[in-house]
Amino acid sequence: MDWQTLAAAGIVTLTLAVFLIRMARPRKKSGCGHHCDCGKK
Amino acid sequence: MSHTHAADLQIDSAMTLNQVGVGCDVRISQLSGPGCDRLRDLGFCEQLLVRKLSAGRNLICSLCGTRLAISRELAEQVVVSPMA
Amino acid sequence: MQGSSEFPPTIALIGNPNSGKTTVFNALTGSNQKVGNYSGVTVEVKSGQMFTPHGKKLHVLDLPGCYSLRAPSLDEKVAVDALKGEIPGYAKPDMVVCVVDASNLERHLQLALQIIELGIPTVLVLNMVDMAEKSGLRLDPAKLSEELGVPVVPMQANAGKGIIELKQALRFPFPPTPAVAWAAENLENSRRALITRLCELAARRPDAHQLTLSDQLDNWLLHPVYGWIAFLGIMFSVFWGIFSFARIPMGWIEAGQGVIANWVVAHMADGDLRSLLVDGVLGGMGGVVVFLPQIVLLFLFIGLLESSGYMARAAFLMDGVMAKAGLSGKAFLPLFSSYACAIPGVLATRTIDSAKERLVTIFVAPWMSCSARLPVYFLIVPLLLHENEGSWKQAMILFAIYALGTTSAFGVARLLRAKLGPDTGATHFLLELPPYHAPQWSYILRHVGERAWSFVAQAGTIILGLSILLWALGTYPKSGGTKDEMLAHSAVGRIGSVIEPAVKPLGFDGRVGTAILTSFAAREVFNSSMAVLFRVDEAESDEKTRSLLRDRLAAAKRSDGTPLFTPLSLISLLVFYIYALQCLPTSAVVARETGSWKWAFRQFIFMSGFAYIASLIVYQGGKLLGFS
């Protein structure tokens, strides 16, 4: 098994993981659920 | 909503914005009907001058230098009198 | 005390539509701003920061334009909620800056009085004083300030005049809440009396009506005959402009893609990673990014039409036509925008007063053929024609495609509008026709930039992820043998054989079915899927790839040896793509704008079901009638 196969499989797994995590976790409200402080970023 | 001061208008001079001829200047004497709050928000207030610019499905009128397009149903709720 | 030292105090900008509120906001905050989208009920509030002349930091909110705090439309409700501090993530404003058009005090003071009555410290900005004075109005800000009990700042925001004075008026701590002197028993009447008195005192008008340049233009542009000619001419120019100007940068993007792909191929040994990069990432994202020029141009043209004041005239003209579909002229802009992309179209429905009309407009918007369908059309339509047939035939077919989508959308809108019944509250067609003026380039360009960036950001995240997963589905589980056998063995190949019975009645085989399935998240994926499934090697440009793919498709055979693509099955495929809702981002936006996934789900099921049945009718009906 060459490094390309491993790297490609790794990227696919990572993408799948990111999708699953984002789907499972309800989205935070733009990073500011509480008072004020929204414009500070 | 009732407007007591409307009583001092002559009855025969009262007509709605729909009945006014195109190009005429009239004074709003009363608003009556379900849409009158919305009309007021847009600036259709008693005593203001309106010029009707076009008729049709929706009519265009000029109010304080602004052109507004309103539907016939709304225009029906605007009672106007000829300018003194 | 509100706005203690921990957080910067918040000021909110509010004003009637067309009062120049956003110009004031831009002048105050400079580039220091961002657009916020909040989940739940639709909110689009801009926020930014500014500093007072004393160096105090202030947080500025730009609220949607509104006529009154009674709020029948969603835009206005957002503004009212923000004023009450009921929007999560935003503090209740410590001060309100109410922007009014100085030429229109009689009308705009309505809102100003309602705000002062709320008891929040208020500063009144008389914007566009230059225009007012040019028209002969004599303004007296000092008198107005004295009568209302709030600071009044005359301004000409688009020229930067009066900004310093406004910043000085925002000196912290804020002035105390003014006493509402006019609060009598009948608030409506006393407000009106006050406005009449104020206008007599502080804004003397020499002559009520003068025929302005805008009036003269409107005589032509709203004319029952010439107005329509102008309207059709403008709309045609916009579409023509989008498609012809976009071609040049699209060529650059495609060429750039080709260069990168060739570079990767030249510098990497054959293997999974190279295949992932070239076929998956570059192919998948490239197919989407290539539409960036069209989207930028569309937003630019819409921005121009809106900023110059023509969009309101278009809505006025179209009101009669839209009424036939049970909609009003206000639904015109959202549906028009949807020809480029349904997402901005759905967002633009916020200006529609009637909740039910808004829902109907959102529901049918994806049937206005969006630009993402074009690559699919461009792939299929030439297959319908013989090589020597002119391009005008292709144009005719394209026109028919657009017409079919649009008329179906209007038909469904009419049925749905009738089904939902009349509105609970009275809503009427009511539209302000702002004076024509030169477009505000800085504002338009900023808006176009925002949209372009959000599109690119999406391509870089969701579409990138989907492309990688799609590639994986077409690659794993791995097997030996030819490319063909590998594909048949892969997950995509297996899915294809499973769904073949479902798509066969439409005239497709398993491969086409799989390509359709992969394109449900984003319809433009269809082309790249077809290229993968019919084993077309990447050529140096998309156009070349497309023509290679076309040759391959024309030669494709069914298992029984008959040609796969007959004119009838191609038309069936076109019909499917006209109707199917294959755009995950649109569904997400619909869910957000309607406040629940229920409508997004219904819309998806309805449109996809409709697409399937329409295709079925076309193919089976066509066969019965003896076509092939």
Short mmCIF file of N, CA and C in Angstrom, two decimals, chain C residues 1-2 45 68 72 109 124 142 149 299 302 311 313 343 388 391 396 398 430 462 544 560 581 592:
data_model
loop_
_atom_site.label_atom_id
_atom_site.label_comp_id
_atom_site.label_asym_id
_atom_site.label_seq_id
_atom_site.Cartn_x
_atom_site.Cartn_y
_atom_site.Cartn_z
N MET C 1 -26.58 51.08 35.57
CA MET C 1 -26.63 51.94 34.36
C MET C 1 -26.40 51.08 33.12
N GLN C 2 -27.12 51.39 32.07
CA GLN C 2 -26.95 50.61 30.85
C GLN C 2 -25.57 50.85 30.27
N VAL C 45 -29.21 41.81 10.61
CA VAL C 45 -28.86 43.08 11.21
C VAL C 45 -27.37 43.26 10.96
N SER C 68 -42.87 52.02 10.33
CA SER C 68 -43.52 52.25 11.61
C SER C 68 -43.13 51.13 12.56
N PRO C 72 -45.95 45.24 10.19
CA PRO C 72 -46.56 44.10 9.54
C PRO C 72 -45.56 43.20 8.79
N LEU C 109 -41.25 61.76 10.00
CA LEU C 109 -41.33 62.08 11.43
C LEU C 109 -42.27 61.14 12.18
N LEU C 124 -31.88 62.71 16.26
CA LEU C 124 -32.56 62.75 14.98
C LEU C 124 -31.58 63.25 13.92
N ALA C 142 -32.60 73.70 14.62
CA ALA C 142 -32.60 74.16 16.02
C ALA C 142 -34.03 74.18 16.56
N GLY C 149 -37.26 67.95 21.74
CA GLY C 149 -36.50 67.64 22.94
C GLY C 149 -35.37 66.64 22.71
N PHE C 299 -25.60 40.08 -9.07
CA PHE C 299 -25.76 40.95 -7.92
C PHE C 299 -25.41 42.39 -8.27
N ILE C 302 -28.48 43.71 -10.20
CA ILE C 302 -29.61 43.92 -9.30
C ILE C 302 -29.32 45.12 -8.40
N MET C 311 -35.88 49.37 -9.62
CA MET C 311 -36.48 48.11 -9.18
C MET C 311 -37.91 48.32 -8.67
N ARG C 313 -39.97 50.48 -9.76
CA ARG C 313 -40.83 50.66 -10.94
C ARG C 313 -41.13 49.30 -11.57
N ILE C 343 -31.10 31.33 -3.64
CA ILE C 343 -30.80 31.74 -2.26
C ILE C 343 -31.02 33.24 -2.04
N ASN C 388 -25.14 20.21 -37.67
CA ASN C 388 -25.18 21.36 -38.58
C ASN C 388 -26.32 22.33 -38.25
N SER C 391 -27.20 27.79 -33.92
CA SER C 391 -27.28 28.02 -32.49
C SER C 391 -28.62 28.64 -32.10
N MET C 396 -33.60 28.70 -28.77
CA MET C 396 -35.05 28.48 -28.66
C MET C 396 -35.35 27.43 -27.58
N LEU C 398 -33.46 26.64 -25.05
CA LEU C 398 -33.16 27.24 -23.75
C LEU C 398 -34.31 28.14 -23.30
N LEU C 430 -48.53 48.40 -1.65
CA LEU C 430 -48.15 49.73 -1.23
C LEU C 430 -46.66 49.87 -1.48
N ILE C 462 -18.55 23.33 2.22
CA ILE C 462 -19.52 22.27 1.99
C ILE C 462 -19.27 21.54 0.68
N LYS C 544 -13.94 21.42 -23.50
CA LYS C 544 -13.43 20.24 -24.18
C LYS C 544 -13.93 18.98 -23.50
N ASP C 560 -29.12 -3.84 -23.75
CA ASP C 560 -29.64 -4.59 -24.90
C ASP C 560 -29.11 -4.05 -26.23
N LEU C 581 -35.63 19.87 -7.16
CA LEU C 581 -34.95 20.78 -6.23
C LEU C 581 -33.70 20.07 -5.75
N ARG C 592 -34.50 28.15 7.20
CA ARG C 592 -34.22 29.26 8.10
C ARG C 592 -35.24 30.39 7.92
#
